[in-house]
XYZ file of C-alpha atoms in Angstrom:
467
model
C 22.965 7.932 6.824
C 19.796 9.367 8.269
C 16.304 8.496 7.142
C 14.033 11.438 7.473
C 10.155 11.202 7.544
C 7.286 13.688 7.504
C 5.746 13.418 11.048
C 2.034 14.697 11.030
C 2.124 15.329 14.787
C 5.192 17.592 14.370
C 3.990 19.025 10.992
C 7.495 18.771 9.628
C 10.081 16.379 8.288
C 12.147 14.861 11.175
C 15.252 12.682 11.423
C 14.265 9.181 12.181
C 15.777 7.885 15.446
C 14.494 4.439 16.367
C 13.424 3.651 19.969
C 15.719 0.558 19.718
C 18.915 0.817 17.743
C 18.801 -1.218 14.482
C 15.041 -1.968 14.876
C 12.016 -0.332 13.428
C 8.362 -1.068 14.655
C 5.408 -0.019 12.381
C 1.794 -0.201 12.953
C -0.449 0.414 9.894
C -4.206 0.715 10.034
C -5.303 -1.969 7.613
C -8.545 -3.154 6.018
C -12.047 -2.762 7.280
C -13.449 -5.850 5.505
C -16.925 -4.937 4.575
C -16.218 -5.084 0.914
C -13.541 -6.010 -1.516
C -10.611 -3.561 -1.869
C -10.284 -0.862 -4.512
C -6.895 0.463 -5.554
C -7.179 3.231 -3.103
C -7.081 0.829 -0.212
C -4.170 -1.077 -1.559
C -2.176 2.146 -2.101
C -1.773 2.467 1.629
C -0.314 -0.961 2.000
C 1.909 -0.498 -0.926
C 3.343 2.817 0.238
C 4.203 1.248 3.643
C 5.630 -1.820 1.946
C 8.102 0.536 0.140
C 8.893 2.148 3.571
C 9.464 -1.264 5.047
C 11.811 -2.325 2.107
C 13.916 0.840 2.475
C 14.331 0.335 6.236
C 15.437 -3.249 5.500
C 17.823 -2.067 2.804
C 19.278 0.291 5.405
C 19.901 -2.601 7.654
C 16.968 -2.357 10.118
C 15.067 -5.228 11.563
C 11.494 -4.332 10.846
C 8.333 -5.464 12.851
C 5.376 -4.556 10.767
C 1.854 -4.913 12.075
C -1.109 -4.323 9.905
C -4.494 -4.996 11.587
C -7.797 -6.277 10.133
C -11.085 -4.527 11.368
C -13.430 -7.484 11.006
C -16.275 -6.004 13.051
C -17.821 -2.482 12.775
C -21.119 -0.772 11.783
C -20.491 -1.205 8.093
C -19.880 -4.970 8.302
C -22.983 -5.397 10.435
C -25.065 -3.382 7.964
C -23.737 -5.537 5.005
C -24.577 -8.585 7.013
C -28.187 -7.562 7.419
C -28.421 -6.333 3.793
C -27.032 -9.640 2.348
C -28.574 -12.013 4.848
C -25.099 -13.536 5.528
C -23.145 -13.972 8.776
C -20.934 -10.972 9.578
C -17.961 -13.230 9.991
C -18.408 -14.814 6.496
C -18.368 -11.263 4.930
C -15.239 -10.454 6.806
C -13.348 -13.619 5.956
C -14.266 -13.282 2.299
C -13.067 -9.687 1.982
C -9.959 -10.248 4.174
C -8.912 -12.882 1.659
C -9.755 -10.363 -1.195
C -7.464 -7.763 0.466
C -4.563 -10.184 1.006
C -4.932 -11.304 -2.664
C -4.650 -7.692 -3.671
C -1.609 -7.013 -1.451
C 0.105 -10.193 -2.830
C -0.873 -9.381 -6.504
C 0.899 -6.026 -6.293
C 3.991 -7.402 -4.619
C 3.606 -6.461 -1.017
C 5.788 -8.476 1.400
C 3.972 -10.393 4.019
C 3.605 -8.391 7.273
C 5.004 -9.649 10.572
C 1.683 -9.716 12.267
C -1.920 -9.234 10.967
C -4.227 -9.328 13.938
C -8.059 -9.338 13.740
C -9.959 -6.980 16.009
C -12.361 -9.800 17.136
C -9.412 -11.870 18.364
C -8.463 -9.222 20.932
C -11.522 -8.607 22.958
C -9.759 -9.529 26.131
C -7.113 -6.824 25.531
C -9.848 -4.312 24.859
C -11.641 -5.093 28.017
C -8.325 -4.767 29.976
C -7.697 -1.311 28.424
C -11.250 -0.062 29.164
C -11.096 -1.280 32.737
C -7.680 0.614 33.122
C -9.051 3.732 31.579
C -12.185 3.703 33.778
C -9.999 3.269 36.979
C -7.802 6.194 35.909
C -10.852 8.437 35.388
C -10.560 8.670 31.576
C -13.538 6.555 30.630
C -17.034 5.800 32.016
C -19.842 3.243 31.358
C -23.357 4.311 30.583
C -26.337 2.299 29.195
C -24.056 -0.564 28.352
C -21.692 1.606 26.359
C -18.219 2.740 27.463
C -17.108 6.268 26.579
C -13.851 8.017 26.636
C -13.994 11.384 28.479
C -12.083 13.668 26.034
C -11.860 16.520 28.568
C -9.850 14.252 30.858
C -7.050 14.121 28.464
C -5.169 17.477 27.974
C -3.321 16.439 24.764
C -6.596 15.594 22.949
C -6.696 16.949 19.378
C -3.032 17.862 19.176
C -2.517 15.519 16.099
C -5.347 17.022 14.024
C -4.697 20.571 15.521
C -8.349 21.217 16.271
C -10.033 23.267 18.935
C -12.024 21.222 21.477
C -14.740 23.955 21.728
C -15.435 23.527 17.975
C -15.286 19.676 17.853
C -17.976 17.780 16.213
C -17.401 14.192 17.211
C -18.869 11.529 14.837
C -21.535 9.481 16.715
C -23.367 6.330 15.894
C -26.841 5.119 16.629
C -27.519 3.921 20.117
C -24.742 6.023 21.672
C -26.787 7.109 24.642
C -25.695 8.210 28.116
C -22.856 10.500 27.114
C -21.852 13.070 29.656
C -20.518 15.223 26.738
C -21.451 14.878 23.143
C -17.762 15.174 22.286
C -16.896 11.950 24.105
C -16.383 8.920 21.786
C -17.549 5.349 22.126
C -14.938 2.698 22.985
C -17.583 0.018 23.502
C -21.137 -0.173 22.007
C -24.018 -1.856 23.754
C -25.441 -4.791 21.817
C -28.604 -4.615 19.798
C -30.923 -7.520 19.058
C -29.473 -9.835 16.346
C -26.078 -8.071 16.363
C -22.780 -9.851 17.326
C -21.697 -9.186 20.852
C -19.178 -10.165 23.536
C -19.605 -10.207 27.318
C -17.908 -7.524 29.374
C -18.190 -6.231 32.950
C -20.459 -3.497 31.521
C -22.841 -5.679 29.516
C -22.785 -7.345 26.119
C -21.655 -5.413 23.165
C -18.961 -4.897 20.562
C -15.832 -2.884 20.340
C -15.592 0.692 18.841
C -13.163 1.057 15.900
C -10.678 3.320 17.795
C -10.297 0.873 20.745
C -9.418 -1.938 18.431
C -6.259 -0.381 17.159
C -5.062 0.923 20.571
C -5.354 -2.582 22.092
C -3.800 -4.397 19.230
C -0.773 -1.948 18.974
C -0.260 -2.311 22.737
C -0.295 -6.074 22.389
C 2.057 -6.561 19.471
C 4.333 -3.499 19.817
C 4.260 -2.783 23.519
C 3.847 0.552 25.307
C 5.922 2.448 22.679
C 6.782 1.949 19.014
C 8.303 3.976 16.179
C 5.839 4.636 13.346
C 2.011 4.598 13.124
C 0.691 4.867 9.552
C -2.518 5.235 7.685
C -4.358 7.320 5.173
C -4.809 11.056 5.805
C -8.577 10.476 6.305
C -7.706 8.580 9.489
C -6.021 11.569 11.299
C -9.409 12.517 12.773
C -11.199 10.876 14.428
C -9.492 7.520 14.425
C -5.889 8.288 15.094
C -6.648 11.203 17.393
C -8.835 8.815 19.486
C -6.301 5.995 19.375
C -3.696 8.423 20.902
C -6.057 9.527 23.654
C -6.873 6.035 24.711
C -3.275 4.704 24.573
C -1.603 7.623 26.330
C -4.312 7.866 28.965
C -3.795 4.234 29.635
C -0.091 4.923 30.213
C 1.515 4.068 26.779
C 3.880 6.409 25.032
C 2.383 5.014 21.879
C 3.755 6.099 18.442
C 6.871 8.337 18.049
C 6.101 9.156 14.461
C 2.802 9.587 12.530
C 3.023 8.986 8.788
C 0.015 9.387 6.535
C -0.397 8.634 2.905
C -2.549 10.550 0.369
C -5.626 9.249 -1.407
C -6.448 7.915 -4.848
C -9.160 10.288 -6.258
C -11.573 10.080 -9.096
C -12.865 13.463 -10.473
C -11.193 15.207 -7.391
C -12.995 13.139 -4.803
C -11.546 10.469 -2.535
C -12.057 6.993 -4.078
C -14.642 5.237 -1.854
C -17.232 2.512 -1.929
C -19.998 4.886 -0.719
C -19.513 7.231 -3.636
C -19.599 4.368 -6.051
C -16.474 5.412 -7.782
C -14.092 2.635 -6.678
C -12.010 0.590 -8.943
C -11.715 -2.937 -7.492
C -8.234 -4.559 -7.528
C -9.719 -7.871 -8.544
C -10.921 -6.279 -11.757
C -7.901 -4.008 -12.393
C -5.424 -6.934 -12.384
C -7.463 -8.444 -15.201
C -7.084 -5.284 -17.316
C -3.448 -4.266 -16.311
C -0.378 -6.124 -15.371
C -0.035 -6.106 -11.612
C 3.540 -4.825 -11.818
C 2.267 -1.808 -13.811
C -0.343 -1.167 -11.207
C 2.338 -1.157 -8.579
C 4.491 1.298 -10.586
C 1.335 3.492 -11.043
C 0.298 3.414 -7.340
C 3.826 3.287 -5.785
C 5.949 5.762 -7.723
C 4.146 9.091 -6.765
C 5.247 10.475 -3.504
C 3.289 8.757 -0.696
C 1.846 12.052 0.563
C 0.585 13.157 -2.746
C -2.872 12.609 -4.229
C -3.221 10.310 -7.158
C -5.991 11.270 -9.693
C -7.117 7.976 -11.290
C -7.418 7.840 -15.014
C -6.726 5.312 -17.734
C -4.555 7.772 -19.410
C -2.293 7.918 -16.416
C -2.210 4.201 -16.187
C -1.177 4.075 -19.877
C 1.628 6.495 -19.138
C 2.793 4.303 -16.193
C 2.626 1.282 -18.490
C 4.845 2.998 -21.162
C 7.404 4.135 -18.602
C 7.719 0.855 -17.034
C 7.945 -0.876 -20.516
C 11.100 1.248 -21.108
C 12.632 -0.010 -17.931
C 11.599 -3.683 -18.609
C 12.779 -3.514 -22.146
C 16.289 -2.410 -20.978
C 16.442 -5.257 -18.480
C 15.368 -7.759 -21.082
C 17.925 -6.484 -23.736
C 20.889 -6.538 -21.397
C 19.983 -10.007 -19.976
C 19.833 -11.237 -23.531
C 23.145 -9.697 -24.584
C 24.864 -10.968 -21.476
C 23.564 -14.407 -21.977
C 22.884 -14.848 -18.104
C 20.866 -13.155 -15.356
C 22.719 -10.212 -13.892
C 22.362 -10.071 -10.060
C 21.472 -6.776 -8.458
C 24.351 -4.544 -7.146
C 24.905 -4.741 -3.538
C 24.287 -0.999 -3.198
C 21.975 1.427 -4.876
C 23.490 4.573 -6.445
C 24.108 7.412 -3.961
C 21.589 9.789 -5.539
C 18.839 7.058 -5.288
C 19.673 6.502 -1.560
C 19.668 10.199 -0.951
C 16.195 10.534 -2.505
C 14.812 7.686 -0.474
C 16.293 8.915 2.747
C 14.478 12.227 2.232
C 11.002 11.329 3.262
C 10.868 8.296 0.845
C 11.341 10.524 -2.152
C 10.227 7.860 -4.708
C 9.682 10.154 -7.610
C 13.203 11.571 -7.358
C 14.612 8.084 -6.818
C 12.684 6.890 -9.878
C 14.322 9.699 -11.998
C 17.655 8.086 -11.047
C 16.296 4.686 -12.280
C 15.328 6.266 -15.662
C 18.671 8.041 -15.964
C 20.572 4.729 -15.323
C 18.412 2.971 -17.890
C 19.278 5.725 -20.500
C 22.847 5.286 -19.682
C 22.557 1.539 -20.103
C 20.818 1.870 -23.429
C 23.615 4.131 -24.681
C 26.145 1.513 -23.645
C 24.109 -0.973 -25.537
C 24.147 1.180 -28.638
C 27.963 1.548 -28.328
C 28.218 -2.276 -27.822
C 29.815 -1.661 -24.434
C 28.606 -4.837 -22.664
C 30.516 -4.274 -19.469
C 29.002 -0.863 -18.919
C 25.515 -2.117 -19.896
C 25.739 -4.974 -17.408
C 26.923 -2.598 -14.674
C 24.007 -0.240 -15.287
C 21.565 -3.328 -15.165
C 22.964 -4.416 -11.741
C 22.207 -0.872 -10.461
C 18.812 -0.751 -11.986
C 17.948 -4.129 -10.492
C 19.133 -2.983 -7.054
C 16.911 0.151 -7.226
C 13.866 -1.703 -8.608
C 14.227 -4.254 -5.844
C 13.753 -1.596 -3.147
C 10.624 -0.374 -5.004
C 9.291 -3.962 -5.448
C 9.446 -3.474 -9.214
C 12.364 -5.714 -10.423
C 10.774 -7.749 -13.303
C 13.291 -10.509 -12.683
C 12.204 -10.999 -9.088
C 10.609 -14.431 -8.648
C 7.377 -12.839 -7.562
C 6.791 -11.472 -11.107
C 8.079 -14.557 -12.857
C 5.883 -15.117 -15.921
C 3.709 -12.092 -14.986
C 5.067 -9.930 -17.741
C 3.527 -11.989 -20.428
C -0.092 -11.192 -19.455
C -1.451 -14.740 -19.662
C 1.408 -17.217 -19.407
C -0.841 -20.035 -20.359
C -1.295 -18.587 -23.855
C 2.339 -17.412 -24.260
C 3.436 -20.547 -26.150
C 0.536 -20.376 -28.554
C 0.994 -16.684 -29.203
C 4.683 -17.180 -29.586
C 4.283 -19.767 -32.268
C 1.840 -17.512 -34.292
C 4.102 -14.469 -33.975
C 7.030 -16.561 -35.181
C 5.263 -17.493 -38.340
C 4.718 -13.856 -39.111
C 8.230 -12.982 -38.248
C 9.477 -15.640 -40.590
C 7.403 -13.901 -43.292
C 9.052 -10.576 -42.324
C 12.540 -12.128 -42.356
C 11.828 -13.597 -45.824
C 10.955 -10.052 -47.020
C 14.110 -8.689 -45.556
C 16.197 -11.422 -47.147
C 14.944 -10.465 -50.610
C 15.357 -6.785 -49.632
C 11.636 -6.092 -49.829
C 11.890 -3.405 -47.050
C 8.387 -1.952 -47.543
C 6.893 -5.381 -46.969
C 9.041 -6.137 -43.922
C 8.222 -2.724 -42.419
C 4.475 -3.273 -43.057
C 4.569 -6.559 -41.203
C 6.332 -4.985 -38.358
C 3.924 -2.039 -38.251
C 0.911 -4.355 -38.304
C 2.353 -6.242 -35.298
C 2.930 -3.009 -33.473
C -0.603 -2.006 -33.922
C -1.747 -5.322 -32.461
C 0.182 -4.419 -29.296
C 3.474 -6.286 -30.008
C 6.811 -4.639 -29.982
C 9.343 -6.135 -32.507
C 13.022 -5.654 -31.878
C 15.881 -6.890 -33.955
C 18.492 -8.419 -31.656
C 21.859 -10.103 -32.408
C 20.125 -13.448 -31.950
C 17.194 -12.590 -34.291
C 13.941 -10.743 -33.906
C 12.078 -10.940 -30.634
C 8.645 -9.728 -29.527
C 7.272 -8.329 -26.333
C 3.915 -6.931 -25.370
C 3.972 -3.172 -25.614
C 1.871 -0.431 -24.133
C -1.726 -0.672 -25.218
C -2.846 1.877 -27.813
């Protein structure tokens, strides 16, 4: 058994060999909390949640760090715009992100450090880099000297002569315009912290290098994030950490975007779809299916049609789980192992689409067993399906999703009573062999979004895909 991952730095799929046998350390660039999350933000956390689950299934002890960037230019701009403290905006949106991760079934991370809680570590790193000749102070700012680090731009595969480094307002005193800010001198009214080079605030890149060093040490296995972070963020993280003396990340793994009309989903473009609103319109488990089942490196073009297709696909899986559970008369526990073909797909760069195909094949086999009244085979297929869904965080019988499938548990009892009255009318029509009337009632219920199935214990209803 060997897990293989696409390593951005090597530009190829590589066998995963952990630094410490039996252990995996992951650092994921998390939220910048200037606003509430859209589904593009949550996709990254979800993709790496699936990675974490697969490593744990394979027997690894996983340390998973996902940071919170709670101070940066955008947060300060929001503070000025709204007339609210920067920290209040950060806390509010951090909670919104965590609510989104939780709603979509992401497991809690091992550590979730905030940038502003690690100023001491950042000062220590800057001091070390200045002493080693890789950084310098100017006008209250501290810059990294990119020409001092020979490996600069190897991750993004750029030419230093052609580099256009993003720069912010107030970044004065640079020796070279390609140098990047590690620390920014304070401006009137902005949050700031005291350092040997004057009051100021950290640059985005420094935050992650310092926090990764603190929680994962001088070397760790996997650094993750969206493909938009490759440059400048991850490139600059590498330069700081390695110039400081760390080996830093062994593998670099990047996920694709969620796009709308071909563009990256972003707040600045005004085309974002907030998680808080999406979970009101769609079941969270369906959103997880939609965001988590494409390959993590692929782009997802957002559309309601694609969401409806995901809803229908998941309904087929969920319906099978419900039917077998009902026939068995008890909850069937997941199998201890997933099918070999599923494992092979997941081992190959987390091939979730191929793994999901095995889930659907197994569901079809289980449905055939049900049709043949082969309870034993149906139960065996359900155990396999639950094992596979558990790895993907999509098992509808998992306690996390308890009651979620009914889209409004508080109204379920009322709806059930009303539906039962209609079903009694349908049964009366069936008893008197008035098949057209019985079929008309069923069709009307289907049009209202209810799926009626005749089971050995009588008719039962579920919410089906929306029309």
